[in-house]
């Protein structure tokens, strides 16, 4: 694992130097912000058990930094359980449209100190400001009730470590450099991620950069997944053949032992 | 040691999975049940998505059933003819069950109705079985030989067939009917139905307990093989990597289970099985009545995979 990181960190160190030099040379250009990742993608291989990804960058202002990571979006259903005659039953269902499958947040200072609420809402910084559209809900459910469903959604996603409710730390190195470790848990969803980096000064967003990140399976994981999806019938039959062979083998082994 | 699963899309501990497979395989070889009703919740508990748990579990049961059936075969405890009849019924029943399930779903709250009737069903079967086997054990001590089974009106049905291994001469409609009823239940409940099938074979068909275990396993192979293919094609929810880990443990466990079963008397086996059925009943009952950690749940069925 160490060796694997050695090369990127070398690259990243030199990149940091370049980035550091660039705004210094070109200080006339205002509000410059540069962002990069230690690796261009998150690779899910057989040994994957969650992965840390270094995000680093340089800025030419003595401002703060907020980083927001958003995963691929899909409609997500939240159901409410209530007790009916002693038994817990899932009853009402609210479906939130285009819910990100992953949401992580990091900041160099408490976010409430950096930006006014209106800006946080507009940029959807913080899970509480996701402001998801409701794709479907039971008739006669009011906005306050939908909010409770939304809070339930956030709790569930946080429990799965897919949403960070409390922002992570961004370290500022001097006035111009910053870095943070983004954590992708083992149950991370495959797809295209967008990382927004904001440079903040005096309660305003001075600059914003969006970095794309691909989370994908590689090697055996990708092969098995593709096979299961592209040749489903063959895959199913093969699964049975494996099962039959192993059952048979176990029996032979035990027969010999008596 | 962790391994990342390509279909389940989570990372699991290899030894934990091997151990779970071994434990369930042992029960499978001992009782002739598939073990899906225990394994599926366990898999979901350790973080496997429910759809993948069901699909993969079916694949593992194929392996442990084959391992178990071969072990029972050596002792002459598999009634293939009876198994085939049950299977014919099972195919009819599960097709009916899938249709029934779709229909009931449109009425709403079907999950609840199913679970409640399941609890009642298992509670009654388990209790009756426990009482019967305890009585049988007491009688055995007094050493009064009793009849193999009681002759009731069911034995007057046409199409009589001789089942040599089971020492029975009954209508073929009987095992087909039993298979069909279990098939309906299995399709609706999403379980293999082994622990419903076994009491039915013992008490409705009057088969000897030892033969019941082997024959049930024989029948389960085909049911779960069918489920595996259907799940792989319709839901892409069979994780071969997870299945292989599970079945390594399971095929070994099934061999030990079959060996342990051979050392037990019929009524002892039935007592243990009754206790397990009651245990499952209590477990489902608790799931329904205990206050959940969070009243709001994500509906994973709409996962879109």
Coordinates of C-alpha atoms in Angstrom, one line a residue:
Chain A
X1 CA 0.0 0.0 0.0
X2 CA 2.8 2.4 0.9
X3 CA 4.6 1.9 -2.4
X4 CA 1.4 2.5 -4.2
X5 CA 1.1 5.9 -2.7
X6 CA 4.7 6.8 -3.0
X7 CA 4.6 7.9 -6.7
X8 CA 1.4 9.9 -6.5
X9 CA 2.7 11.7 -3.4
X10 CA 5.9 12.6 -5.1
X11 CA 3.9 13.9 -8.1
X12 CA 1.6 15.7 -5.8
X13 CA 4.5 17.4 -4.0
X14 CA 5.9 18.7 -7.2
X15 CA 2.5 19.7 -8.3
X16 CA 2.0 21.6 -5.1
X17 CA 5.3 23.4 -5.8
X18 CA 4.1 24.3 -9.3
X19 CA 0.7 25.4 -8.0
X20 CA 2.4 27.4 -5.4
X21 CA 4.7 29.1 -7.9
X22 CA 1.9 29.8 -10.4
X23 CA -0.2 32.2 -8.5
X24 CA 2.9 33.9 -7.1
X25 CA 4.2 34.6 -10.6
X26 CA 0.8 35.6 -11.8
X27 CA -0.4 37.5 -8.8
X28 CA -2.1 40.1 -10.9
X29 CA -4.9 37.6 -11.7
X30 CA -7.4 37.8 -8.8
X31 CA -9.3 35.0 -7.1
X32 CA -7.3 32.2 -8.6
X33 CA -8.1 28.7 -7.3
X34 CA -6.5 25.5 -8.4
X35 CA -7.5 22.0 -7.2
X36 CA -6.3 18.5 -7.9
X37 CA -6.6 15.0 -6.6
X38 CA -3.8 12.6 -5.6
X39 CA -5.5 10.0 -7.8
X40 CA -7.9 10.7 -10.7
X41 CA -10.3 7.9 -9.7
X42 CA -11.3 5.6 -6.9
X43 CA -10.7 2.0 -7.9
X44 CA -12.7 -0.8 -6.3
X45 CA -10.6 -3.9 -6.5
X46 CA -10.7 -7.2 -4.5
X47 CA -8.9 -5.7 -1.5
X48 CA -11.0 -2.5 -1.4
X49 CA -12.2 -1.6 2.1
X50 CA -12.8 2.0 1.7
X51 CA -10.2 4.5 0.5
X52 CA -8.8 7.8 1.4
X53 CA -8.3 10.3 -1.4
X54 CA -6.1 13.4 -1.0
X55 CA -7.5 16.6 -2.4
X56 CA -5.1 19.5 -2.5
X57 CA -4.9 22.9 -4.1
X58 CA -3.6 26.4 -4.1
X59 CA -5.3 29.8 -3.9
X60 CA -4.0 33.3 -4.1
X61 CA -6.1 34.8 -1.4
X62 CA -6.0 34.5 2.4
X63 CA -9.4 33.0 2.4
X64 CA -11.1 29.8 3.6
X65 CA -11.9 26.6 1.7
X66 CA -15.0 24.5 1.6
X67 CA -15.1 21.2 -0.3
X68 CA -18.3 19.4 -1.2
X69 CA -18.4 15.9 -2.7
X70 CA -21.6 14.7 -4.4
X71 CA -22.2 11.1 -5.7
X72 CA -24.4 10.0 -8.5
X73 CA -28.1 10.8 -8.1
X74 CA -31.2 8.6 -8.1
X75 CA -34.7 8.7 -6.7
X76 CA -34.7 7.4 -3.1
X77 CA -37.7 6.2 -1.2
X78 CA -38.2 6.8 2.5
X79 CA -40.8 4.9 4.4
X80 CA -42.3 5.6 7.8
X81 CA -43.0 2.8 10.3
X82 CA -45.9 3.0 12.7
X83 CA -47.3 0.6 15.2
X84 CA -50.7 -0.8 14.3
X85 CA -52.2 -3.2 16.8
X86 CA -48.8 -3.9 18.3
X87 CA -47.0 -4.6 15.1
X88 CA -44.6 -2.2 13.3
X89 CA -45.8 -1.5 9.7
X90 CA -44.1 0.5 7.0
X91 CA -46.9 2.9 5.9
X92 CA -46.4 6.3 4.3
X93 CA -43.7 6.6 1.6
X94 CA -42.0 9.7 0.3
X95 CA -39.7 9.5 -2.7
X96 CA -37.1 12.2 -3.0
X97 CA -36.0 12.9 -6.5
X98 CA -32.4 12.9 -7.6
X99 CA -30.9 12.2 -4.2
X100 CA -27.1 12.0 -4.2
X101 CA -25.9 8.6 -3.2
X102 CA -23.0 10.2 -1.5
X103 CA -22.4 13.6 0.2
X104 CA -19.3 14.6 2.0
X105 CA -18.3 18.0 3.2
X106 CA -15.0 19.5 4.5
X107 CA -14.2 23.0 5.6
X108 CA -11.2 25.0 6.9
X109 CA -13.5 26.6 9.5
X110 CA -17.0 26.1 10.8
X111 CA -19.2 26.7 7.8
X112 CA -21.7 28.8 9.7
X113 CA -18.9 31.3 10.3
X114 CA -17.9 31.4 6.6
X115 CA -21.1 32.0 4.6
X116 CA -24.5 33.4 5.2
X117 CA -27.4 31.0 5.2
X118 CA -28.8 32.2 1.9
X119 CA -25.6 31.3 0.1
X120 CA -25.4 27.9 1.8
X121 CA -28.9 27.2 0.6
X122 CA -28.3 28.4 -2.9
X123 CA -25.1 26.3 -3.3
X124 CA -26.6 23.4 -1.3
X125 CA -23.6 23.3 1.0
X126 CA -24.5 21.0 3.9
X127 CA -26.9 18.0 3.8
X128 CA -29.6 20.1 5.5
X129 CA -29.6 22.3 2.4
X130 CA -29.9 19.6 -0.2
X131 CA -33.5 20.8 -0.8
X132 CA -34.5 17.7 -2.8
X133 CA -37.6 17.7 -4.9
X134 CA -40.3 15.3 -3.9
X135 CA -41.1 12.8 -6.7
X136 CA -44.0 11.2 -4.9
X137 CA -45.7 11.4 -1.5
X138 CA -49.0 10.3 0.0
X139 CA -52.0 12.7 -0.5
X140 CA -52.5 15.2 2.3
X141 CA -49.0 15.2 3.7
X142 CA -47.8 18.7 4.6
X143 CA -44.4 20.3 4.2
X144 CA -43.5 19.8 7.9
X145 CA -44.1 16.1 7.6
X146 CA -42.0 15.9 4.4
X147 CA -39.2 17.5 6.4
X148 CA -39.4 14.7 8.9
X149 CA -39.0 12.2 6.1
X150 CA -36.1 14.2 4.8
X151 CA -34.4 14.1 8.3
X152 CA -35.0 10.4 8.3
X153 CA -33.3 10.1 4.9
X154 CA -30.2 12.0 6.3
X155 CA -30.0 9.8 9.4
X156 CA -30.2 6.6 7.3
X157 CA -27.5 7.8 4.9
X158 CA -25.3 9.0 7.7
X159 CA -25.6 5.6 9.5
X160 CA -24.4 4.0 6.3
X161 CA -21.4 6.5 6.3
X162 CA -22.6 7.8 2.9
X163 CA -23.4 11.3 4.1
X164 CA -21.2 13.3 6.4
X165 CA -23.4 15.5 8.6
X166 CA -20.5 17.2 10.4
X167 CA -17.9 18.7 8.0
X168 CA -14.4 17.2 7.9
X169 CA -11.3 19.3 8.4
X170 CA -9.4 21.1 5.6
X171 CA -5.8 22.1 6.6
X172 CA -4.5 25.4 5.3
X173 CA -0.8 25.4 4.7
X174 CA 0.2 29.1 5.0
X175 CA -2.1 31.4 3.1
X176 CA -1.9 29.7 -0.2
X177 CA -2.0 25.9 0.1
X178 CA -4.7 23.6 1.4
X179 CA -5.2 19.9 1.6
X180 CA -7.8 17.5 2.9
X181 CA -8.4 13.7 3.0
X182 CA -11.7 12.6 1.5
X183 CA -12.9 9.2 2.8
X184 CA -14.8 6.9 0.6
X185 CA -16.3 4.0 2.6
X186 CA -16.4 0.3 1.5
X187 CA -20.1 0.6 0.6
X188 CA -19.5 3.6 -1.7
X189 CA -21.7 3.7 -4.8
X190 CA -20.1 3.3 -8.2
X191 CA -20.5 6.2 -10.6
X192 CA -19.4 9.8 -11.5
X193 CA -18.8 12.1 -8.6
X194 CA -18.4 15.9 -8.6
X195 CA -16.2 17.7 -6.2
X196 CA -16.9 21.4 -5.7
X197 CA -14.2 23.5 -4.1
X198 CA -15.1 27.0 -2.9
X199 CA -12.7 29.7 -1.9
X200 CA -14.4 32.0 0.6
X201 CA -13.4 35.4 1.9
X202 CA -15.5 38.0 3.7
X203 CA -18.6 35.9 3.7
X204 CA -18.6 35.6 -0.1
X205 CA -17.7 32.9 -2.6
X206 CA -14.7 34.3 -4.4
X207 CA -14.0 31.3 -6.6
X208 CA -15.3 27.8 -7.4
X209 CA -13.8 24.8 -9.1
X210 CA -15.5 21.6 -10.0
X211 CA -13.4 18.4 -10.2
X212 CA -14.8 15.2 -11.6
X213 CA -14.1 11.9 -9.9
X214 CA -14.9 8.4 -11.2
X215 CA -15.6 5.7 -8.7
X216 CA -15.4 2.4 -10.6
X217 CA -14.6 -1.3 -10.3
X218 CA -11.4 -2.7 -11.7
X219 CA -9.9 -6.1 -12.4
X220 CA -11.8 -9.1 -11.2
X221 CA -14.5 -7.0 -9.7
X222 CA -15.3 -5.3 -13.0
X223 CA -15.1 -8.6 -14.9
X224 CA -17.5 -10.4 -12.6
X225 CA -19.9 -7.5 -12.6
X226 CA -19.9 -7.1 -16.4
X227 CA -20.3 -10.8 -16.9
X228 CA -23.3 -10.9 -14.5
X229 CA -24.9 -8.1 -16.3
X230 CA -24.1 -8.9 -19.9
X231 CA -24.4 -12.7 -19.9
X232 CA -26.9 -13.1 -17.0
X233 CA -28.2 -16.6 -18.0
X234 CA -24.7 -18.0 -18.5
X235 CA -23.6 -16.4 -15.3
X236 CA -26.5 -18.0 -13.4
X237 CA -25.8 -21.4 -14.9
X238 CA -22.1 -21.1 -14.1
X239 CA -23.0 -20.2 -10.5
X240 CA -25.0 -23.5 -10.3
X241 CA -22.2 -25.5 -11.8
X242 CA -19.8 -24.1 -9.2
X243 CA -22.2 -25.0 -6.5
X244 CA -22.7 -28.6 -7.8
X245 CA -19.0 -29.1 -8.1
X246 CA -18.2 -27.9 -4.7
X247 CA -21.0 -30.0 -3.1
X248 CA -19.7 -33.1 -5.0
X249 CA -16.1 -32.4 -4.1
X250 CA -16.9 -32.0 -0.4
X251 CA -18.7 -35.3 -0.4
X252 CA -15.7 -37.1 -2.1
X253 CA -13.3 -35.7 0.4
X254 CA -15.4 -36.8 3.3
X255 CA -16.0 -40.3 1.7
X256 CA -12.2 -40.9 1.6
X257 CA -11.9 -39.8 5.2
X258 CA -14.6 -42.2 6.0
Chain B
X1 CA -9.0 -10.5 6.0
X2 CA -11.4 -8.3 4.0
X3 CA -12.7 -8.9 0.5
X4 CA -14.7 -6.6 -1.7
X5 CA -17.7 -8.2 -3.3
X6 CA -18.4 -7.3 -7.0
X7 CA -22.2 -7.6 -6.9
X8 CA -23.0 -6.8 -3.3
X9 CA -20.6 -3.9 -3.5
X10 CA -19.5 -4.1 0.1
X11 CA -16.4 -5.3 1.8
X12 CA -16.7 -8.4 4.1
X13 CA -14.5 -10.5 6.4
X14 CA -13.7 -13.8 4.6
X15 CA -13.6 -15.8 7.8
X16 CA -16.9 -14.5 9.1
X17 CA -18.5 -15.6 5.8
X18 CA -16.8 -19.0 5.9
X19 CA -18.0 -19.5 9.5
X20 CA -21.6 -18.5 8.7
X21 CA -21.6 -20.9 5.7
X22 CA -20.3 -23.7 7.9
X23 CA -23.0 -23.1 10.6
X24 CA -25.9 -23.0 8.2
X25 CA -24.5 -26.0 6.2
X26 CA -24.5 -28.0 9.4
X27 CA -28.1 -27.3 10.1
X28 CA -28.9 -28.1 6.4
X29 CA -27.3 -31.5 6.6
X30 CA -28.8 -32.2 10.0
X31 CA -32.5 -31.2 9.3
X32 CA -32.8 -31.2 5.5
X33 CA -33.6 -27.5 5.5
X34 CA -32.0 -25.1 3.1
X35 CA -31.2 -22.6 5.8
X36 CA -32.2 -19.5 3.8
X37 CA -34.6 -18.3 6.5
X38 CA -31.5 -18.0 8.8
X39 CA -28.8 -17.0 6.3
X40 CA -30.7 -14.3 4.5
X41 CA -31.3 -12.2 7.7
X42 CA -27.7 -12.8 8.8
X43 CA -26.3 -11.6 5.5
X44 CA -28.5 -8.5 5.6
X45 CA -27.3 -7.9 9.2
X46 CA -23.7 -7.8 8.1
X47 CA -24.5 -5.3 5.4
X48 CA -25.3 -7.3 2.2
X49 CA -28.1 -5.7 0.2
X50 CA -31.3 -7.7 0.7
X51 CA -31.8 -8.6 -3.0
X52 CA -28.2 -9.9 -3.2
X53 CA -28.6 -11.8 0.0
X54 CA -31.6 -13.7 -1.3
X55 CA -30.1 -14.4 -4.7
X56 CA -26.7 -15.5 -3.5
X57 CA -28.1 -17.5 -0.6
X58 CA -30.1 -19.6 -3.1
X59 CA -26.9 -20.4 -4.9
X60 CA -25.2 -21.5 -1.7
X61 CA -28.1 -23.7 -0.8
X62 CA -27.6 -25.6 -4.1
X63 CA -24.1 -26.5 -2.9
X64 CA -24.9 -27.5 0.7
X65 CA -28.0 -29.5 -0.4
X66 CA -25.9 -31.5 -2.9
X67 CA -23.3 -32.1 -0.3
X68 CA -25.9 -33.1 2.2
X69 CA -27.9 -35.2 -0.2
X70 CA -24.9 -37.2 -1.2
X71 CA -24.1 -37.9 2.4
X72 CA -27.6 -39.1 3.0
X73 CA -27.6 -41.1 -0.3
X74 CA -24.9 -43.4 1.1
X75 CA -27.2 -44.3 3.9
X76 CA -30.1 -45.0 1.5
X77 CA -32.1 -42.1 2.9
X78 CA -33.1 -40.4 -0.3
X79 CA -36.5 -41.3 -1.9
X80 CA -36.0 -40.0 -5.4
X81 CA -39.5 -41.0 -6.6
X82 CA -41.0 -39.1 -3.7
X83 CA -38.7 -36.2 -4.3
X84 CA -39.7 -35.9 -7.9
X85 CA -43.4 -36.0 -7.0
X86 CA -42.9 -33.2 -4.5
X87 CA -40.9 -31.3 -7.1
X88 CA -43.7 -31.5 -9.6
X89 CA -46.0 -30.1 -7.0
X90 CA -43.4 -27.5 -6.1
X91 CA -43.1 -26.2 -9.7
X92 CA -46.9 -25.9 -10.0
X93 CA -47.2 -24.3 -6.5
X94 CA -44.4 -21.7 -7.0
X95 CA -45.8 -20.6 -10.3
X96 CA -49.2 -20.1 -8.7
X97 CA -47.5 -18.4 -5.7
X98 CA -45.7 -15.9 -7.9
X99 CA -49.0 -15.0 -9.6
X100 CA -50.8 -14.8 -6.2
X101 CA -48.0 -12.6 -4.8
X102 CA -48.4 -10.1 -7.7
X103 CA -52.1 -10.1 -7.2
X104 CA -52.0 -9.7 -3.4
X105 CA -49.4 -6.9 -3.8
X106 CA -52.0 -4.7 -5.6
X107 CA -54.2 -5.0 -2.5
X108 CA -51.4 -3.4 -0.3
X109 CA -49.9 -4.3 3.0
X110 CA -49.2 -7.8 1.7
X111 CA -45.9 -8.0 3.6
X112 CA -47.6 -7.7 6.9
X113 CA -50.3 -10.2 6.2
X114 CA -47.7 -12.7 5.0
X115 CA -45.5 -12.2 8.1
X116 CA -48.4 -12.5 10.5
X117 CA -49.7 -15.6 8.9
X118 CA -46.2 -17.0 8.9
X119 CA -45.7 -16.4 12.6
X120 CA -49.1 -18.1 13.3
X121 CA -48.2 -20.9 10.9
X122 CA -44.7 -21.6 12.3
X123 CA -45.9 -21.2 15.9
X124 CA -48.6 -23.9 15.4
X125 CA -46.4 -26.3 13.5
X126 CA -43.5 -25.9 15.9
X127 CA -45.6 -26.4 19.0
X128 CA -47.5 -29.4 17.6
X129 CA -44.3 -31.0 16.5
X130 CA -42.6 -30.5 19.8
X131 CA -45.6 -32.1 21.7
X132 CA -45.7 -35.0 19.3
X133 CA -42.0 -35.8 19.4
X134 CA -41.9 -35.5 23.2
X135 CA -44.8 -37.9 23.4
X136 CA -43.1 -40.2 20.9
X137 CA -40.0 -40.2 23.0
X138 CA -41.9 -41.1 26.2
X139 CA -43.7 -43.9 24.3
X140 CA -40.4 -45.2 23.0
X141 CA -39.1 -45.5 26.5
X142 CA -42.1 -47.7 27.4
X143 CA -41.1 -49.7 24.2
X144 CA -44.7 -50.0 22.9
X145 CA -44.4 -50.3 19.1
X146 CA -46.8 -47.9 17.4
X147 CA -48.1 -47.7 13.9
X148 CA -45.9 -46.0 11.3
X149 CA -48.7 -43.6 10.5
X150 CA -52.4 -43.2 10.8
X151 CA -54.7 -44.1 7.9
X152 CA -56.8 -41.1 7.1
X153 CA -59.1 -40.2 4.2
X154 CA -56.1 -38.8 2.3
X155 CA -54.9 -42.4 1.7
X156 CA -58.1 -43.2 -0.2
X157 CA -57.1 -40.9 -3.1
X158 CA -56.5 -42.5 -6.6
X159 CA -53.2 -42.9 -8.5
X160 CA -51.6 -44.9 -5.8
X161 CA -47.9 -45.3 -6.0
X162 CA -45.3 -47.4 -4.1
X163 CA -42.5 -45.4 -2.5
X164 CA -40.1 -48.1 -1.4
X165 CA -37.6 -45.9 0.5
X166 CA -40.4 -44.2 2.4
X167 CA -42.2 -47.5 3.0
X168 CA -45.4 -45.9 1.7
X169 CA -48.2 -46.9 -0.7
X170 CA -50.1 -43.7 -1.2
X171 CA -51.7 -41.6 -4.0
X172 CA -49.2 -39.6 -6.1
X173 CA -51.6 -36.6 -5.6
X174 CA -50.6 -36.4 -2.0
X175 CA -46.9 -35.5 -2.4
X176 CA -47.8 -33.4 -5.4
X177 CA -50.4 -31.5 -3.3
X178 CA -47.9 -31.0 -0.4
X179 CA -45.3 -29.8 -2.8
X180 CA -47.7 -27.4 -4.4
X181 CA -48.8 -25.9 -1.0
X182 CA -45.2 -25.5 0.1
X183 CA -44.3 -24.0 -3.4
X184 CA -47.0 -21.4 -3.0
X185 CA -45.7 -20.5 0.5
X186 CA -42.1 -20.5 -0.7
X187 CA -42.9 -18.1 -3.6
X188 CA -44.8 -15.7 -1.4
X189 CA -42.4 -15.8 1.6
X190 CA -39.2 -15.8 -0.5
X191 CA -37.8 -18.8 1.3
X192 CA -37.0 -22.4 0.2
X193 CA -39.7 -23.7 2.4
X194 CA -37.7 -26.7 3.8
X195 CA -38.9 -26.3 7.3
X196 CA -42.6 -26.2 6.1
X197 CA -42.0 -29.1 3.8
X198 CA -40.4 -31.3 6.5
X199 CA -43.2 -31.3 9.0
X200 CA -45.6 -31.9 6.1
X201 CA -43.7 -34.9 4.9
X202 CA -43.5 -36.3 8.4
X203 CA -47.1 -35.7 9.4
X204 CA -49.2 -35.5 6.2
X205 CA -47.3 -38.1 4.2
X206 CA -46.2 -40.2 7.1
X207 CA -42.6 -40.6 5.9
X208 CA -39.9 -41.9 8.3
X209 CA -37.9 -38.9 9.7
X210 CA -34.5 -40.2 8.4
X211 CA -35.8 -40.4 4.8
X212 CA -37.5 -37.0 5.1
X213 CA -34.2 -35.2 5.6
X214 CA -32.5 -36.6 2.5
X215 CA -35.5 -36.3 0.3
X216 CA -36.1 -32.7 1.3
X217 CA -32.6 -31.8 0.4
X218 CA -33.0 -33.6 -3.0
X219 CA -36.0 -31.5 -3.7
X220 CA -34.4 -28.2 -2.4
X221 CA -31.5 -28.6 -4.9
X222 CA -33.8 -28.0 -7.9
X223 CA -35.9 -25.3 -6.3
X224 CA -32.9 -23.2 -5.3
X225 CA -31.1 -23.9 -8.7
X226 CA -34.2 -22.4 -10.3
X227 CA -34.2 -19.4 -8.0
X228 CA -30.5 -18.8 -8.7
X229 CA -31.0 -18.6 -12.4
X230 CA -34.1 -16.5 -12.1
X231 CA -32.4 -14.1 -9.7
X232 CA -29.3 -13.9 -11.9
X233 CA -31.3 -13.1 -15.0
X234 CA -34.0 -10.8 -13.6
X235 CA -32.2 -9.0 -10.8
X236 CA -28.5 -9.5 -11.4
X237 CA -28.4 -10.2 -7.7
X238 CA -26.2 -13.4 -7.5
X239 CA -22.8 -12.6 -6.1
X240 CA -20.6 -15.5 -7.2
X241 CA -17.7 -14.4 -5.0
X242 CA -19.9 -14.3 -1.9
X243 CA -21.5 -17.6 -2.9
X244 CA -18.2 -19.3 -3.2
X245 CA -17.1 -18.2 0.2
X246 CA -20.4 -19.3 1.7
X247 CA -20.5 -22.6 0.0
X248 CA -16.9 -23.6 1.0
X249 CA -18.1 -23.4 4.6
X250 CA -21.6 -24.8 3.8
X251 CA -20.5 -28.0 1.9
X252 CA -18.2 -29.0 4.8
X253 CA -20.8 -28.1 7.4
X254 CA -23.5 -30.2 5.6
X255 CA -21.3 -33.3 5.8
X256 CA -20.9 -32.9 9.5
X257 CA -24.6 -32.2 9.9
X258 CA -25.5 -35.4 8.0
X259 CA -23.1 -37.3 10.2
X260 CA -24.6 -35.8 13.4
X261 CA -28.1 -36.5 12.1
X262 CA -27.3 -40.2 11.7
X263 CA -26.5 -40.5 15.4
X264 CA -29.8 -39.1 16.4
X265 CA -33.2 -40.9 16.7
X266 CA -36.1 -39.7 14.6
X267 CA -37.9 -38.1 17.6
X268 CA -34.8 -36.4 18.9
X269 CA -34.3 -34.9 15.4
X270 CA -37.9 -33.8 15.4
X271 CA -37.6 -32.1 18.8
X272 CA -34.6 -30.1 17.6
X273 CA -36.4 -29.2 14.4
X274 CA -39.5 -28.1 16.4
X275 CA -37.3 -25.9 18.6
X276 CA -35.8 -24.3 15.5
X277 CA -39.2 -23.7 13.9
X278 CA -40.4 -22.1 17.1
X279 CA -37.2 -20.1 17.3
X280 CA -37.7 -18.7 13.7
X281 CA -41.3 -17.9 14.7
X282 CA -40.2 -15.9 17.7
X283 CA -37.5 -14.1 15.7
X284 CA -40.0 -13.0 13.0
X285 CA -42.5 -12.1 15.8
X286 CA -39.9 -9.9 17.5
X287 CA -38.9 -8.2 14.2
X288 CA -42.6 -7.2 13.9
X289 CA -43.2 -6.0 17.4
X290 CA -39.9 -4.6 18.7
X291 CA -39.5 -0.8 18.3
X292 CA -37.2 -0.1 15.4
X293 CA -34.1 2.1 15.9
X294 CA -35.3 4.6 13.4
X295 CA -39.0 4.9 12.4
X296 CA -37.9 6.1 9.0
X297 CA -36.3 3.5 6.7
X298 CA -34.8 3.6 3.2
X299 CA -36.7 1.4 0.9
X300 CA -33.9 -0.7 -0.6
X301 CA -36.2 -2.4 -3.0
X302 CA -36.3 0.7 -5.2
X303 CA -32.5 0.6 -5.4
X304 CA -32.7 0.4 -9.1
X305 CA -30.0 -2.3 -9.5

